[in-house]
Amino acid sequence: MGEDTDTRKINHSFLRDHSYVTEADIISTVEFNHTGELLATGDKGGRVVIFQREPESKNAPHIQGEYDVYSTFQSHEPEFDYLKSLEIEEKINKIKWLPQQNAAHSLLSTNDKTIKLWKITERDKRPEGYNLKDEEGKLKDLSTVTSLQVPVLKPMDLMVEVSPRRIFANGHTYHINSISVNSDCETYMSADDLRINLWHLAITDRSFTDIVDIKPANMEDLTEVITASEFHPHHCNLFVYSSSKGSLRLCDMRAAALCDKHSKLFEEPEDPSNRSFFSEIISSVSDVKFSHSGRYMLTRDYLTVKVWDLNMEARPIETYQVHDYLRSKLCSLYESDCIFDKFECSWNGSDSVIMTGAYNNFFRMFDRNTKRDVTLEASRESSKPRAVLKPRRVCVGGKRRRDDISVDSLDFTKKILHTAWHPAENIIAIAATNNLYIFQDKVNSDMH
Amino acid sequence: MMLSKGLKRKREEEEEEALAVDTWWLDPGHPAVAQAAPAVASSSLFDLSVLKLHHSLRQSEPDLRHLVLVVNTLRRIQESMTPPTTLPPVPNPPAAPSVADNLLASSDVALSASVASLLEDLSHIEGLNQVPQPLADEGPPGRPVGGAPASLGALDLLGPATGCLLDDGLEGLFEDIDTSMYDSELWVPPSEGLKPGPENGPGKEETPELDEAELDYLMDVLVGTQALERPPGPGR
């Protein structure tokens, strides 16, 4: 894929040198808004940074549509739960934008326990010419006021203001892993390991009844947890949730208030030739995303991404190998806990290409039509601004080409867990530990 | 996260073995299967999983997904460590339960008790922390969440199957281990209801020989376990 690269690094003053990574700076989620004009990132330190795409300008055509920092704010702080005597992390797990309904932008951000609704407004004018106050706001000496004037709005430097409008707390006993805004724009859901809550955006003191509850009566019987969930993009009554056993359940809220009786169960039978002790762990779904069309679902498990047709529950219609060369390394990956890493996946705007992250700062793209795939790397060493990304290859023995990386030299600490694709254009955002990469396709979208 | 940081392995060879033969637990049909004796590598993986479980339980708020996946994997490993019933009995007479085996058994029981009571605690705590909601959200009706302490239930499994179990579906996380290390059928899916009947005959002829170094290691695990345990329940 011929692409220009445009690297943005979140600027943190406490980074003393480029190789020192502050834990708090690790990006934990990335999300474009519905137009793609804004890109929000959350990090482990509870901060949200919003980037805005610069409008294309004739004067500087080479800076077409680059993203610059628009606003930064502290969304969540570490909290201490006195009842349980433990600390609640401020790490932002997920951000979801609300569809824009007026001049302001709104987004939901969540940590393990609390979801917050933020309103982002711009101020680019301010009133001047008060009668009783001077420029600094101090009261004027009344004897100097000889005439009345009407204050006028004068332009000022753009100021972006962010304020919390709602705080949805105490809805979850377990750790929140996903939030999803309904297409009705009035409700949203939040999912933790065992339950899914439905909230009304205007009401914070309680959520609606749990719409899903898989907690067993006896916790000893617990064998499965909820790993991700999402509302259907068009049908406001439908949502899907995935489990640690690799299954998907598509639920219809019209059928019952408590959607324990799933309306459709999507599950692929285990391949006996690939069975191992780690079969269940690698089948655990780490992310599920509806296609923009609403006809398909995309799931990510440890080694593959799968496309499911909503009308076929028996098996996925497409399976793509992300890094099958890891299948023989599962034990060491189990030992290092890497096997539990949760990768996300994304669709492009036309649902024709799928993207997901991997190790060694690699990320993979699969073209559903041509069945071609490519491995790219997000790193400062290998991509200068405006350079074209070079496809990478991992060799598994046998013939080795010059720039190939061998499986054993992969860096498993460099994982690309969070990726996002612009809703309409070929612009992708890749989070590599504490760095954010934004790649734009300036040519056409042919893949090598 | 390196699980073994700070934890000394008694046998360095064990670790190398585990890494060198890291494909053996694939289906035997897989061409990459190494020739190492399955029993030895299996106990490495078992130990690793037990360590992971301990580590997970040690967190102030365990990652449920991680915990559940490790527990389920541990089950699979234990399942594989006992030969299936259908195999013909090995000619040598079954060894009398050695001290080591009892240690292994009771370490599993202690583990079982720890995990069970921890998970039960999670639900107790939830009761304290629940936001008032229009509908009761205690899950499916039936057994109250804050019922009899789970440790009791797990411990009741110690004795031979008497049928007097606290709850149905007690298979739960961990099976009845003590003499059932020698059982052929270690794990029954919860859906099958009550625990299976009295243990089958001596199905455990192939008890792995535990040498002194492994014994030491087991002792470490045990001691580590006991440091973690909840306050002893009745019958301990």
XYZ file of C-alpha atoms in Angstrom:
684
model
C 0.000 0.000 0.000
C 1.504 3.315 -0.974
C 1.010 5.643 1.906
C 2.392 8.813 3.252
C 3.079 8.734 6.886
C 2.430 11.473 9.303
C 3.794 10.754 12.698
C 2.443 12.422 15.755
C 3.870 11.749 19.129
C 2.011 12.738 22.227
C 4.290 15.221 23.858
C 4.982 14.401 27.435
C 7.424 16.512 29.314
C 8.393 13.765 31.669
C 9.918 11.632 28.964
C 13.584 12.220 29.478
C 14.721 10.328 26.453
C 12.887 8.628 23.677
C 13.410 5.161 25.059
C 12.023 5.890 28.497
C 8.350 5.196 28.593
C 6.265 6.516 31.416
C 3.535 4.050 32.296
C 0.959 6.803 32.420
C 1.600 7.679 28.805
C 0.725 4.293 27.437
C -2.185 4.744 25.074
C -5.066 2.501 26.011
C -7.702 3.402 23.435
C -8.089 5.220 20.106
C -11.322 6.331 18.472
C -12.323 8.498 15.506
C -15.575 10.429 15.750
C -18.354 9.873 13.217
C -16.994 12.289 10.635
C -13.353 11.498 11.213
C -12.618 15.123 11.934
C -11.699 14.310 15.514
C -9.571 11.523 16.932
C -9.580 10.792 20.651
C -6.990 8.808 22.565
C -7.102 7.699 26.181
C -4.109 6.659 28.212
C -3.158 4.778 31.300
C -2.860 7.991 33.284
C -6.542 8.780 32.790
C -5.979 11.510 30.240
C -7.839 12.046 27.001
C -6.154 13.794 24.093
C -8.274 14.874 21.152
C -6.744 15.559 17.759
C -8.445 17.565 15.075
C -7.887 17.307 11.382
C -6.718 20.515 9.836
C -8.833 21.623 6.922
C -7.035 21.242 3.609
C -5.507 24.495 2.535
C -4.364 25.622 -0.879
C -1.438 27.460 0.617
C 0.161 24.390 2.062
C -1.081 21.454 0.045
C 1.494 19.131 1.518
C -0.098 19.505 4.938
C -3.443 18.311 3.705
C -5.610 17.235 6.508
C -3.036 16.518 9.182
C -4.091 15.987 12.753
C -3.078 18.401 15.478
C -3.784 18.406 19.166
C -7.151 19.990 19.800
C -7.709 19.425 23.491
C -6.238 17.546 26.434
C -8.018 16.857 29.669
C -7.903 14.612 32.684
C -10.867 12.319 32.408
C -10.399 9.922 35.303
C -8.341 10.006 38.462
C -7.239 7.041 40.522
C -9.834 6.275 43.137
C -9.833 4.264 46.260
C -12.720 1.958 46.930
C -12.986 1.920 50.705
C -15.443 -0.935 50.828
C -13.180 -3.316 49.030
C -10.002 -1.636 50.106
C -8.487 -1.413 46.691
C -7.473 1.163 44.184
C -9.446 1.746 41.020
C -7.158 2.453 38.090
C -7.613 5.639 36.163
C -6.677 3.991 32.896
C -9.141 4.822 30.139
C -10.430 1.549 28.774
C -12.678 2.870 26.053
C -13.829 6.100 24.450
C -16.926 6.350 22.311
C -18.117 9.460 20.522
C -21.743 10.449 20.481
C -23.155 11.448 17.124
C -22.921 15.202 16.865
C -26.252 16.865 17.410
C -25.277 20.521 17.759
C -22.187 22.664 17.717
C -20.698 20.795 20.637
C -19.007 17.404 20.521
C -19.649 14.761 23.153
C -17.883 11.602 24.082
C -18.098 8.869 26.681
C -14.935 7.742 28.417
C -14.669 4.917 30.883
C -12.198 3.324 33.245
C -12.812 0.026 35.049
C -15.782 1.303 37.025
C -17.065 4.729 36.039
C -18.286 6.133 32.750
C -18.273 9.869 32.092
C -19.967 11.966 29.450
C -17.862 14.909 28.321
C -18.995 17.885 26.340
C -16.468 19.668 24.170
C -17.258 23.199 23.075
C -15.375 25.886 21.270
C -15.212 29.448 22.213
C -13.840 31.817 19.635
C -15.607 35.037 20.548
C -15.931 36.966 23.705
C -18.010 39.944 24.692
C -16.230 43.248 25.019
C -17.353 46.672 25.996
C -19.073 46.181 29.296
C -20.349 49.300 30.916
C -19.571 48.504 34.496
C -16.467 46.361 34.162
C -13.216 47.124 32.483
C -11.123 44.844 30.281
C -9.845 42.831 33.203
C -13.228 42.530 34.773
C -12.657 45.021 37.521
C -15.472 47.369 38.378
C -15.125 50.740 36.807
C -15.254 53.942 38.738
C -18.807 55.021 38.046
C -17.891 58.645 37.713
C -15.932 57.810 34.581
C -18.897 56.246 32.870
C -20.513 58.866 30.756
C -22.312 56.907 28.124
C -23.949 53.547 27.612
C -22.611 51.076 25.134
C -23.794 47.712 24.022
C -21.210 44.975 24.543
C -20.194 43.363 21.273
C -18.749 39.934 20.507
C -15.210 40.141 19.324
C -13.164 37.272 17.937
C -10.576 35.728 20.191
C -8.113 32.883 20.014
C -9.905 29.617 19.871
C -10.472 28.073 23.241
C -11.649 24.529 23.597
C -13.573 23.844 26.743
C -14.307 20.410 28.086
C -16.733 19.767 30.869
C -18.141 16.613 32.443
C -21.880 16.521 31.911
C -22.732 13.159 33.407
C -20.997 10.686 35.632
C -22.344 7.151 35.530
C -20.970 5.505 38.625
C -21.643 2.435 40.727
C -23.071 0.455 37.883
C -20.433 -2.233 37.749
C -19.002 -4.681 40.204
C -16.527 -6.097 37.720
C -14.219 -4.393 35.260
C -15.800 -2.529 32.372
C -14.405 -3.747 29.058
C -16.670 -1.991 26.551
C -19.162 0.774 26.001
C -21.323 1.308 22.955
C -23.698 4.091 21.989
C -27.040 3.034 20.578
C -28.160 4.248 17.177
C -31.108 5.851 18.936
C -28.578 8.295 20.424
C -30.430 8.176 23.704
C -29.059 5.090 25.340
C -25.771 3.305 25.587
C -24.540 0.099 27.114
C -21.561 -0.777 29.246
C -20.247 -4.298 29.701
C -18.097 -5.799 32.426
C -16.917 -9.388 32.862
C -20.304 -10.705 33.866
C -22.971 -8.118 33.138
C -24.121 -5.608 30.595
C -25.960 -2.466 31.695
C -28.150 -0.220 29.635
C -28.018 3.470 30.492
C -29.974 6.476 29.409
C -27.629 9.303 28.521
C -29.674 11.769 30.517
C -30.057 9.723 33.685
C -27.114 8.947 35.890
C -28.390 7.722 39.209
C -29.306 4.345 37.920
C -28.961 2.192 34.892
C -31.794 0.218 33.440
C -31.958 -3.386 34.416
C -28.983 -5.488 33.468
C -29.706 -6.543 29.957
C -27.237 -9.388 30.233
C -26.152 -11.224 33.343
C -24.030 -14.333 33.047
C -22.975 -14.514 36.648
C -23.589 -18.044 37.866
C -25.544 -18.504 41.059
C -22.487 -20.169 42.470
C -19.265 -18.427 41.579
C -17.472 -21.732 41.690
C -19.261 -22.555 38.476
C -17.791 -19.590 36.670
C -16.167 -20.731 33.454
C -16.842 -17.938 31.012
C -16.757 -14.125 31.014
C -17.937 -11.366 28.698
C -15.054 -9.888 26.754
C -16.591 -7.248 24.439
C -19.937 -5.912 23.292
C -21.387 -3.546 20.722
C -24.721 -2.200 19.536
C -25.792 -2.829 15.976
C -25.123 0.314 13.932
C -28.682 0.549 12.587
C -31.025 -1.647 14.622
C -31.336 -0.074 18.025
C -32.692 -3.262 19.563
C -29.795 -5.496 18.559
C -26.424 -5.910 20.181
C -23.701 -8.515 20.291
C -21.396 -9.665 23.047
C -18.422 -11.980 22.908
C -17.054 -14.398 25.474
C -13.800 -15.848 26.686
C -14.796 -19.149 25.121
C -14.888 -17.672 21.648
C -18.616 -17.412 21.170
C -20.766 -14.491 20.100
C -24.303 -13.855 21.203
C -26.532 -11.584 19.206
C -29.325 -10.330 21.445
C -32.606 -8.639 20.744
C -33.803 -6.332 23.483
C -37.356 -6.593 22.260
C -37.431 -10.274 23.140
C -36.882 -9.936 26.857
C -35.751 -7.401 29.386
C -32.975 -9.653 30.544
C -31.263 -10.934 27.460
C -29.871 -14.102 28.941
C -31.660 -16.059 26.318
C -29.502 -15.032 23.424
C -31.312 -14.708 20.187
C -28.452 -16.130 18.142
C -25.317 -17.966 19.200
C -22.338 -17.762 16.874
C -19.676 -20.320 17.538
C -17.158 -22.144 15.428
C -16.550 -25.768 16.343
C -13.021 -26.447 17.529
C -10.627 -27.746 14.932
C -9.476 -31.110 16.315
C -6.167 -30.988 14.466
C -5.251 -27.791 16.261
C -6.381 -28.773 19.692
C -4.035 -27.990 22.536
C -4.151 -26.999 26.168
C -4.309 -23.429 25.011
C -7.212 -23.843 22.620
C -9.615 -22.042 24.856
C -7.306 -19.157 25.644
C -6.541 -18.487 22.002
C -10.194 -18.713 21.089
C -11.156 -16.008 23.571
C -12.542 -13.092 21.582
C -10.783 -9.841 22.437
C -12.811 -7.499 20.219
C -16.014 -7.531 18.206
C -17.072 -4.902 15.680
C -20.095 -4.656 13.430
C -19.388 -3.711 9.848
C -20.569 -0.277 8.775
C -23.226 -1.974 6.692
C -24.481 -3.893 9.711
C -24.435 -7.167 7.788
C -21.276 -8.607 9.281
C -19.341 -8.848 12.499
C -15.595 -8.882 12.883
C -13.960 -10.714 15.765
C -10.367 -10.926 16.919
C -8.980 -13.822 18.859
C -5.352 -14.469 19.635
C -4.240 -15.753 16.270
C -6.957 -14.785 13.799
C -9.564 -12.267 12.720
C -12.877 -13.636 11.562
C -15.764 -12.211 9.612
C -19.201 -13.487 10.542
C -22.399 -13.130 8.573
C -25.295 -12.270 10.862
C -27.336 -14.868 9.058
C -24.928 -17.722 9.633
C -24.246 -18.883 13.142
C -22.407 -22.099 12.425
C -19.061 -20.631 11.441
C -17.410 -17.436 10.226
C -17.518 -16.749 6.518
C -13.899 -15.631 6.455
C -10.883 -16.330 8.645
C -7.579 -14.525 8.358
C -4.372 -15.605 10.043
C -2.748 -12.721 11.835
C 0.391 -14.469 13.056
C -0.004 -18.194 12.733
C 3.741 -18.636 13.297
C 2.986 -18.117 16.970
C 0.986 -21.328 17.145
C 4.107 -23.303 17.976
C 5.150 -20.786 20.626
C 2.017 -20.837 22.685
C 3.712 -22.223 25.759
C 6.240 -19.417 26.066
C 3.528 -16.938 25.283
C 1.467 -18.496 28.051
C 4.385 -18.275 30.411
C 4.948 -14.604 29.649
C 1.213 -13.902 29.744
C 1.381 -12.562 26.194
C -1.230 -15.119 25.245
C -3.707 -13.024 27.232
C -3.053 -9.849 25.238
C -6.217 -8.320 23.861
C -5.925 -7.005 20.342
C -8.560 -4.847 18.704
C -9.729 -4.968 15.105
C -11.244 -2.460 12.680
C -13.142 -2.207 9.429
C -12.394 0.418 6.828
C -15.224 2.692 5.735
C -16.380 0.462 2.900
C -16.015 -2.787 4.894
C -13.619 -4.115 2.288
C -10.435 -4.060 4.368
C -9.811 -5.281 7.901
C -7.012 -4.170 10.168
C -5.574 -5.464 13.400
C -2.396 -5.130 15.425
C 0.287 -7.662 16.283
C 3.711 -7.789 17.958
C 6.955 -6.039 17.118
C 4.876 -2.934 16.366
C 3.492 -4.709 13.341
C -0.054 -4.317 12.197
C -1.841 -6.286 9.538
C -4.403 -5.453 6.879
C -6.530 -7.909 4.947
C -8.353 -7.034 1.770
C -11.533 -9.066 1.720
C -11.989 -8.753 -2.013
C -8.549 -9.530 -3.335
C -7.663 -11.779 -0.376
C -4.303 -10.067 -0.198
C -2.779 -9.042 3.067
C 0.078 -6.870 4.188
C 2.171 -6.432 7.306
C 3.294 -2.923 8.173
C 5.359 -1.538 10.998
C 4.696 1.490 13.146
C 7.949 2.747 14.528
C 10.009 5.877 14.368
C 13.049 3.965 13.215
C 11.402 2.599 10.148
C 9.150 5.447 9.106
C 10.110 9.036 8.579
C 7.343 11.559 8.044
C 6.036 11.446 4.472
C 7.863 8.196 3.799
C 6.071 5.314 2.232
C 5.486 2.394 4.548
C 7.335 -0.682 3.497
C 5.632 -4.035 3.823
C 7.291 -6.322 6.346
C 7.553 -10.048 6.458
C 8.081 -12.518 9.249
C 9.985 -15.566 8.154
C 9.449 -18.893 9.803
C 12.469 -20.746 8.584
C 13.107 -21.736 5.027
C 14.102 -19.079 2.572
C 14.797 -15.795 4.230
C 14.765 -12.516 2.416
C 16.949 -9.599 3.326
C 14.577 -7.555 5.423
C 12.663 -10.393 6.945
C 12.305 -10.649 10.669
C 12.637 -14.067 12.168
C 9.994 -15.202 14.594
C 12.508 -15.473 17.388
C 13.571 -11.866 17.112
C 10.082 -10.460 17.406
C 9.754 -8.019 20.247
C 6.740 -9.087 22.257
C 6.820 -5.998 24.415
C 5.965 -3.900 21.379
C 2.342 -4.725 20.874
C -0.182 -2.858 18.822
C -3.381 -3.479 20.699
C -5.349 -0.398 19.692
C -6.045 0.711 16.166
C -8.738 2.809 14.505
C -9.803 3.503 10.951
C -11.289 6.778 9.738
C -15.001 6.214 9.015
C -14.723 7.259 5.381
C -11.154 7.771 4.242
C -7.983 5.762 4.225
C -6.591 7.234 7.378
C -5.607 4.983 10.230
C -4.526 5.637 13.781
C -2.132 3.173 15.393
C -1.212 3.232 19.060
C 2.221 1.769 19.729
C 2.768 1.855 23.487
C 3.036 5.576 24.162
C 3.207 6.725 20.572
C 0.372 7.516 18.234
C 0.905 7.052 14.507
C -1.492 8.424 11.959
C -1.064 7.093 8.456
C -2.816 8.589 5.478
C -3.145 7.132 2.050
C -2.414 9.861 -0.428
C -2.438 7.664 -3.497
C -5.161 5.169 -4.157
C -5.815 2.224 -1.963
C -4.158 -0.483 -4.011
C -2.408 -2.936 -1.814
C 0.896 -4.503 -2.784
C 4.964 -9.779 32.825
C 7.406 -12.435 33.741
C 5.527 -14.680 36.096
C 8.613 -16.333 37.454
C 10.275 -13.119 38.518
C 11.423 -13.526 42.062
C 10.399 -17.161 42.159
C 13.192 -19.611 42.136
C 12.692 -22.717 40.206
C 14.066 -25.743 41.893
C 15.055 -27.287 38.664
C 16.491 -25.071 35.982
C 16.325 -28.039 33.646
C 12.596 -28.107 33.958
C 12.315 -24.651 32.471
C 14.581 -25.478 29.572
C 12.615 -28.605 29.000
C 9.382 -26.706 28.916
C 10.701 -24.289 26.318
C 12.448 -26.884 24.236
C 9.438 -29.096 23.949
C 6.907 -26.377 23.671
C 4.991 -28.065 20.945
C 4.481 -31.429 22.513
C 1.058 -30.665 23.897
C -0.310 -30.220 20.470
C -2.260 -33.143 19.218
C 0.132 -36.092 18.768
C -0.722 -36.012 15.083
C 1.043 -32.703 14.794
C 4.402 -33.099 13.118
C 6.106 -30.758 15.522
C 5.524 -32.944 18.558
C 8.789 -33.580 20.352
C 9.811 -36.877 21.734
C 10.054 -35.875 25.366
C 8.056 -37.891 27.837
C 4.672 -36.184 28.114
C 4.390 -36.796 31.814
C 7.392 -34.640 32.681
C 6.473 -31.681 30.493
C 2.917 -31.940 31.660
C 3.904 -31.403 35.259
C 5.898 -28.314 34.203
C 2.866 -26.876 32.530
C 0.769 -27.848 35.505
C 3.144 -26.111 37.876
C 3.261 -23.065 35.669
C -0.510 -22.879 35.664
C -0.680 -23.289 39.405
C 1.813 -20.455 39.764
C -0.230 -18.305 37.457
C -3.304 -19.034 39.466
C -1.553 -18.040 42.659
C -0.310 -14.891 41.065
C -3.760 -14.044 39.828
C -5.292 -14.646 43.228
C -2.666 -12.481 44.831
C -3.942 -9.422 43.010
C -6.164 -7.215 45.112
C -8.783 -7.435 42.405
C -8.108 -10.407 40.157
C -8.614 -10.090 36.448
C -11.612 -12.401 36.092
C -10.930 -13.259 32.476
C -7.349 -14.212 33.231
C -8.431 -16.210 36.237
C -11.143 -18.103 34.408
C -8.902 -18.908 31.463
C -6.081 -20.155 33.675
C -8.466 -22.256 35.724
C -9.987 -23.809 32.632
C -6.544 -24.534 31.231
C -5.500 -26.103 34.512
C -8.539 -28.358 34.275
C -7.542 -29.507 30.824
C -4.034 -30.242 32.011
C -5.237 -32.220 34.991
C -7.589 -34.101 32.747
C -4.698 -35.095 30.559
C -2.535 -36.163 33.478
C -4.760 -39.105 34.250
C -5.109 -41.876 31.754
C -8.580 -42.421 30.363
C -10.681 -45.300 31.698
C -10.643 -47.130 28.428
C -6.928 -47.888 28.555
C -6.057 -51.369 29.757
C -4.443 -51.321 33.198
C -0.673 -51.231 33.239
C 0.870 -54.485 34.439
C 2.699 -53.100 37.465
C 0.553 -52.902 40.545
C -0.535 -49.431 41.497
C 1.816 -47.807 43.982
C 0.409 -47.154 47.396
C -0.349 -43.472 47.777
C 2.988 -41.985 48.605
C 3.522 -39.026 50.843
C 4.287 -36.923 47.802
C 0.998 -37.728 46.225
C -0.870 -36.797 49.319
C 0.983 -33.527 49.395
C 0.035 -32.903 45.802
C -3.529 -33.792 46.583
C -3.820 -31.558 49.584
C -2.094 -28.715 47.780
C -4.804 -28.909 45.160
C -7.457 -28.982 47.787
C -5.970 -25.981 49.513
C -5.846 -24.270 46.147
C -9.402 -25.229 45.483
C -10.448 -23.780 48.791
C -8.540 -20.562 48.166
C -10.019 -19.977 44.757
C -13.506 -21.001 45.708
C -13.577 -18.809 48.767
C -12.059 -15.899 46.901
C -14.656 -16.051 44.199
C -17.307 -16.375 46.836
C -15.878 -13.319 48.537
C -16.175 -11.446 45.284
C -19.881 -12.057 45.356
C -20.166 -11.177 49.043
C -18.475 -7.893 48.383
C -20.703 -7.263 45.462
C -23.664 -7.434 47.788
C -22.203 -4.538 49.766
C -21.466 -2.483 46.761
C -24.562 -2.830 44.687
C -26.280 0.298 43.437
C -30.005 0.299 44.230
C -31.781 -0.878 41.153
C -35.404 -1.252 40.234
C -35.010 -4.965 39.693
C -33.118 -7.392 41.797
C -29.936 -8.190 40.022
C -28.798 -11.226 41.867
C -28.840 -13.183 38.687
C -31.061 -16.162 38.101
C -33.229 -16.947 41.078
C -32.271 -19.863 43.188
C -29.321 -20.153 45.406
C -28.521 -16.857 47.094
C -25.144 -15.579 46.202
C -24.009 -15.037 49.743
C -24.797 -18.562 50.811
C -22.743 -21.053 52.682
C -19.042 -20.327 52.549
C -17.570 -21.943 49.491
C -14.605 -23.239 51.411
C -16.917 -25.601 53.203
C -18.207 -26.911 49.935
C -14.758 -27.483 48.520
C -13.608 -29.199 51.637
C -16.543 -31.492 51.698
C -15.178 -32.954 48.541
C -12.240 -34.288 50.484
C -13.908 -37.425 51.611
C -15.065 -40.175 49.357
C -18.283 -39.504 47.573
C -20.844 -39.796 50.292
C -23.470 -37.948 48.390
C -23.859 -35.407 51.164
C -22.742 -32.399 49.227
C -23.717 -28.884 50.122
C -24.820 -27.829 46.695
C -25.383 -29.460 43.430
C -23.027 -28.658 40.636
C -20.141 -28.653 43.056
C -17.683 -29.691 40.407
C -17.163 -26.032 40.080
C -13.657 -24.991 39.580
C -11.818 -27.907 40.957
C -12.586 -31.488 41.135
C -12.437 -33.805 44.063
C -8.757 -34.445 44.212
C -7.674 -36.247 47.278
C -7.986 -39.854 46.370
C -9.367 -38.905 43.034
C -5.854 -38.258 41.817
C -6.165 -41.928 41.164
C -9.559 -41.639 39.621
C -9.990 -42.122 35.974
C -12.575 -39.415 35.644
C -11.291 -36.250 37.186
C -13.559 -33.633 35.804
C -17.230 -33.683 35.053
C -18.807 -30.717 33.333
C -21.090 -28.791 35.692
C -24.066 -29.572 33.471
C -23.906 -33.188 34.503
C -25.163 -32.345 37.916
C -24.026 -34.318 40.901
C -20.562 -35.566 41.285
C -19.945 -39.021 39.850
C -20.201 -41.999 42.125
C -17.481 -43.687 44.097
C -14.083 -43.529 42.589
C -13.329 -46.110 40.000
C -10.655 -48.638 40.522
C -6.995 -47.903 40.598
C -6.795 -45.983 37.410
C -3.724 -44.117 38.424
C -1.074 -46.697 37.778
C 1.051 -44.230 35.961
C 1.548 -41.812 38.813
C 4.552 -39.793 37.795
C 7.544 -40.712 39.873
C 8.365 -37.761 42.035
C 11.954 -37.470 42.968
C 13.307 -35.442 45.830
C 13.864 -32.260 43.882
C 10.276 -32.244 42.728
C 9.171 -33.014 46.240
C 11.016 -29.947 47.466
C 9.355 -27.931 44.819
C 5.971 -29.206 45.790
C 6.678 -28.307 49.364
C 7.439 -24.771 48.272
C 4.160 -24.573 46.438
C 2.364 -25.955 49.448
C 3.984 -23.522 51.813
C 3.208 -20.744 49.409
C -0.387 -21.928 49.220
C -0.813 -22.055 52.954
C 0.450 -18.512 53.240
C -2.317 -17.418 50.933
C -5.182 -19.374 52.328
C -8.251 -17.914 53.852
C -8.691 -18.604 57.551
C -9.258 -22.320 57.924
C -12.853 -23.396 57.776
C -14.346 -26.261 59.679
C -12.941 -29.603 58.973
C -9.481 -28.412 58.097
